[in-house]
Amino acid sequence: MPITVLLVDDEPLVRAGLRAVLEAQPDIEVVGEAADGAAVIPLVRQRRPDVVAMDVRMPLMDGIEATRAVLRTVHEPPKILVVTTFENDEYVYGALRAGADGFLLKRARPAEIVHAVRLVAEGDSLLFPAAVRQLAASYGRERDGSEAREALERAGLTEREADVLRLVARGLSNAEIAARLVVGTETVKSHVSSVLAKLGARDRTQAVIAAYESGFVSPG
């Protein structure tokens, strides 16, 4: 089965370019387009895409609100890939906090666009880990972190789970974490799943944001 994608952007040329790139791949199918976030929920319910490529800045409903709405109201929601012009953008951070799985730069090369869609569809949410860490460090520390700290305390992470969260927040892959802790990758996957469940995090991106906003991991 192909990976199905819904394109959401208020610029027709951007949508046309993304469609051309994605539909050139035998394993990807574009199943719809929308020019604003307000049209996303009905299209998601009708077309059931695997991935929504969502512009972050739109006139009626931006990508942040549209992401929140999809995750709040759609049963088994799709993966959400934010499409942005500037990676160091508070709007991007807001979308990631709202539950987006990763982001894609509009200036990305075709191969990078395809790779991003496949990666998100497969469940690997932490695209551009260094940039996500930079966003969390830049904007997370400007927020009141008390709620994030309380959530982390309530989570009751074990010492090993805390070690894993620190390494995830530093951008290490499961294989790199396994090598650092001298354990198997399946053990790391189990720890990561437990951390996400205890934090109530949708994915690794949400866990990274929680780690920085709570002060559990410091920038630098």
Short mmCIF file of C-alpha atoms in Angstrom, two decimals:
data_model
loop_
_atom_site.label_atom_id
_atom_site.label_comp_id
_atom_site.label_asym_id
_atom_site.label_seq_id
_atom_site.Cartn_x
_atom_site.Cartn_y
_atom_site.Cartn_z
CA MET A 1 0.00 0.00 0.00
CA PRO A 2 1.35 3.46 -0.87
CA ILE A 3 1.91 6.17 1.74
CA THR A 4 -1.00 8.57 1.35
CA VAL A 5 -0.42 12.30 1.83
CA LEU A 6 -2.67 15.34 2.24
CA LEU A 7 -1.09 18.68 1.23
CA VAL A 8 -2.13 21.79 3.19
CA ASP A 9 -0.65 25.14 2.08
CA ASP A 10 -2.16 28.47 1.08
CA GLU A 11 0.30 28.80 -1.82
CA PRO A 12 -0.84 26.84 -4.91
CA LEU A 13 2.72 26.73 -6.29
CA VAL A 14 4.00 25.09 -3.11
CA ARG A 15 1.25 22.47 -3.26
CA ALA A 16 1.95 21.83 -6.94
CA GLY A 17 5.66 21.44 -6.29
CA LEU A 18 5.16 19.03 -3.40
CA ARG A 19 2.65 17.02 -5.42
CA ALA A 20 5.03 16.71 -8.36
CA VAL A 21 7.88 15.55 -6.12
CA LEU A 22 5.83 13.07 -4.11
CA GLU A 23 3.78 11.58 -6.94
CA ALA A 24 6.99 10.78 -8.82
CA GLN A 25 7.55 8.08 -6.19
CA PRO A 26 5.90 4.67 -6.68
CA ASP A 27 5.20 4.28 -2.95
CA ILE A 28 3.60 7.71 -2.29
CA GLU A 29 0.16 8.96 -3.33
CA VAL A 30 -1.22 12.48 -2.81
CA VAL A 31 -4.89 12.04 -1.88
CA GLY A 32 -5.97 15.65 -1.47
CA GLU A 33 -5.11 19.32 -1.07
CA ALA A 34 -6.32 22.18 1.11
CA ALA A 35 -5.49 25.88 1.11
CA ASP A 36 -6.11 26.47 4.81
CA GLY A 37 -6.03 24.63 8.13
CA ALA A 38 -9.77 25.09 8.53
CA ALA A 39 -10.36 22.55 5.73
CA VAL A 40 -8.10 19.87 7.18
CA ILE A 41 -10.39 17.93 9.51
CA PRO A 42 -13.11 17.09 6.94
CA LEU A 43 -10.48 16.07 4.39
CA VAL A 44 -8.60 13.93 6.92
CA ARG A 45 -11.83 12.15 7.85
CA GLN A 46 -12.77 11.65 4.22
CA ARG A 47 -9.39 10.69 2.71
CA ARG A 48 -7.69 9.09 5.78
CA PRO A 49 -4.13 10.13 4.80
CA ASP A 50 -1.11 8.58 6.48
CA VAL A 51 0.69 11.94 6.53
CA VAL A 52 -0.48 15.56 6.45
CA ALA A 53 2.11 17.99 5.05
CA MET A 54 0.95 21.13 6.89
CA ASP A 55 2.00 24.71 6.23
CA VAL A 56 2.58 26.48 9.53
CA ARG A 57 1.45 29.98 8.51
CA MET A 58 -1.99 30.22 6.91
CA PRO A 59 -4.59 33.03 6.99
CA LEU A 60 -7.72 31.51 8.59
CA MET A 61 -6.39 28.64 10.70
CA ASP A 62 -2.65 28.21 11.03
CA GLY A 63 -0.78 24.94 11.28
CA ILE A 64 -0.64 25.05 15.07
CA GLU A 65 -4.40 25.22 15.53
CA ALA A 66 -5.00 22.76 12.71
CA THR A 67 -2.60 20.26 14.31
CA ARG A 68 -4.34 20.60 17.68
CA ALA A 69 -7.74 20.17 16.04
CA VAL A 70 -6.74 17.03 14.12
CA LEU A 71 -5.17 15.34 17.13
CA ARG A 72 -8.06 16.31 19.39
CA THR A 73 -10.94 15.27 17.17
CA VAL A 74 -9.78 12.59 14.70
CA HIS A 75 -9.68 8.96 15.76
CA GLU A 76 -6.30 7.43 14.83
CA PRO A 77 -4.98 10.74 13.47
CA PRO A 78 -2.38 10.88 10.70
CA LYS A 79 1.22 11.86 11.16
CA ILE A 80 1.70 15.61 10.77
CA LEU A 81 4.72 17.02 8.99
CA VAL A 82 4.98 20.80 9.32
CA VAL A 83 6.16 22.56 6.16
CA THR A 84 7.98 25.80 6.90
CA THR A 85 10.16 28.46 5.33
CA PHE A 86 12.26 29.12 8.44
CA GLU A 87 13.31 26.31 10.77
CA ASN A 88 14.07 28.56 13.76
CA ASP A 89 10.51 29.81 13.99
CA GLU A 90 8.29 30.05 17.07
CA TYR A 91 5.38 28.89 14.89
CA VAL A 92 7.25 25.66 14.16
CA TYR A 93 7.92 25.17 17.85
CA GLY A 94 4.24 25.79 18.58
CA ALA A 95 3.23 23.15 16.04
CA LEU A 96 5.67 20.62 17.51
CA ARG A 97 4.35 21.33 21.00
CA ALA A 98 0.82 20.84 19.66
CA GLY A 99 1.77 17.35 18.48
CA ALA A 100 3.29 17.63 15.01
CA ASP A 101 5.71 14.80 14.29
CA GLY A 102 8.43 16.78 12.57
CA PHE A 103 9.04 19.56 10.11
CA LEU A 104 10.17 20.01 6.53
CA LEU A 105 11.82 23.07 5.03
CA LYS A 106 10.22 24.44 1.87
CA ARG A 107 13.68 24.83 0.36
CA ALA A 108 14.45 21.12 0.89
CA ARG A 109 15.65 19.12 -2.09
CA PRO A 110 13.21 16.60 -3.64
CA ALA A 111 15.07 13.64 -2.13
CA GLU A 112 14.85 15.26 1.33
CA ILE A 113 11.12 15.83 0.94
CA VAL A 114 10.52 12.21 0.01
CA HIS A 115 12.77 10.99 2.83
CA ALA A 116 10.91 13.13 5.37
CA VAL A 117 7.51 11.81 4.33
CA ARG A 118 8.70 8.20 4.46
CA LEU A 119 10.41 8.72 7.81
CA VAL A 120 7.35 10.26 9.45
CA ALA A 121 5.03 7.64 7.95
CA GLU A 122 7.21 4.92 9.47
CA GLY A 123 6.90 6.52 12.90
CA ASP A 124 10.35 8.10 13.26
CA SER A 125 9.21 11.51 14.42
CA LEU A 126 12.46 13.24 15.26
CA LEU A 127 13.38 14.82 11.94
CA PHE A 128 16.26 17.30 12.08
CA PRO A 129 17.05 16.44 15.73
CA ALA A 130 19.62 19.23 16.09
CA ALA A 131 17.11 21.82 14.90
CA VAL A 132 14.39 20.46 17.21
CA ARG A 133 16.82 20.71 20.14
CA GLN A 134 17.65 24.28 19.14
CA LEU A 135 13.96 25.18 18.99
CA ALA A 136 13.32 23.61 22.38
CA ALA A 137 16.31 25.39 23.88
CA SER A 138 15.36 28.75 22.32
CA TYR A 139 11.63 28.82 23.00
CA GLY A 140 11.21 26.26 25.77
CA ARG A 141 13.19 28.29 28.29
CA GLU A 142 10.98 31.33 27.58
CA ARG A 143 7.95 29.44 28.86
CA ASP A 144 6.88 28.78 32.43
CA GLY A 145 8.32 25.30 32.90
CA SER A 146 6.45 24.48 36.12
CA GLU A 147 3.81 22.38 34.37
CA ALA A 148 6.46 20.40 32.48
CA ARG A 149 8.46 19.89 35.69
CA GLU A 150 5.39 18.63 37.56
CA ALA A 151 4.54 16.25 34.71
CA LEU A 152 8.07 14.89 34.72
CA GLU A 153 7.99 14.38 38.50
CA ARG A 154 4.63 12.58 38.28
CA ALA A 155 6.01 10.33 35.53
CA GLY A 156 8.27 8.57 38.01
CA LEU A 157 10.97 7.62 35.52
CA THR A 158 13.43 4.98 36.62
CA GLU A 159 17.12 5.88 36.67
CA ARG A 160 17.68 4.04 33.39
CA GLU A 161 14.63 5.68 31.76
CA ALA A 162 15.97 9.07 32.86
CA ASP A 163 19.32 8.23 31.22
CA VAL A 164 17.50 7.28 28.02
CA LEU A 165 15.47 10.52 28.00
CA ARG A 166 18.65 12.58 28.39
CA LEU A 167 20.21 10.82 25.40
CA VAL A 168 17.05 11.11 23.30
CA ALA A 169 17.00 14.83 24.11
CA ARG A 170 20.60 15.08 22.89
CA GLY A 171 19.51 13.65 19.54
CA LEU A 172 20.94 10.14 19.79
CA SER A 173 19.29 7.33 17.83
CA ASN A 174 18.26 4.06 19.47
CA ALA A 175 21.42 2.40 18.15
CA GLU A 176 23.62 5.19 19.51
CA ILE A 177 21.87 5.04 22.88
CA ALA A 178 22.34 1.26 22.99
CA ALA A 179 26.06 1.67 22.33
CA ARG A 180 26.37 4.38 24.99
CA LEU A 181 24.54 2.34 27.64
CA VAL A 182 25.96 -1.02 26.51
CA VAL A 183 22.56 -2.65 26.03
CA GLY A 184 20.64 -4.04 23.06
CA THR A 185 18.59 -1.84 20.74
CA GLU A 186 15.41 -3.71 21.66
CA THR A 187 16.05 -2.82 25.29
CA VAL A 188 16.41 0.83 24.31
CA LYS A 189 13.18 0.69 22.29
CA SER A 190 11.41 -0.71 25.34
CA HIS A 191 12.78 2.07 27.54
CA VAL A 192 11.83 4.75 25.00
CA SER A 193 8.27 3.37 24.77
CA SER A 194 8.03 3.40 28.57
CA VAL A 195 9.30 6.99 28.76
CA LEU A 196 6.77 8.15 26.17
CA ALA A 197 3.93 6.38 27.97
CA LYS A 198 4.88 7.80 31.37
CA LEU A 199 5.24 11.33 30.00
CA GLY A 200 2.04 11.05 27.96
CA ALA A 201 4.14 12.06 24.95
CA ARG A 202 2.92 11.34 21.42
CA ASP A 203 6.44 10.73 20.15
CA ARG A 204 10.14 11.44 20.66
CA THR A 205 9.72 15.08 19.63
CA GLN A 206 7.22 15.64 22.45
CA ALA A 207 9.59 13.95 24.90
CA VAL A 208 12.47 16.21 23.83
CA ILE A 209 10.33 19.31 24.31
CA ALA A 210 9.26 18.11 27.76
CA ALA A 211 12.87 17.44 28.72
CA TYR A 212 13.97 20.97 27.81
CA GLU A 213 10.92 22.87 29.07
CA SER A 214 11.10 21.14 32.46
CA GLY A 215 14.80 21.91 32.84
CA PHE A 216 15.55 18.19 32.99
CA VAL A 217 18.01 18.77 30.13
CA SER A 218 19.81 22.08 29.77
CA PRO A 219 20.77 23.71 26.46
CA GLY A 220 24.37 23.36 25.35
#
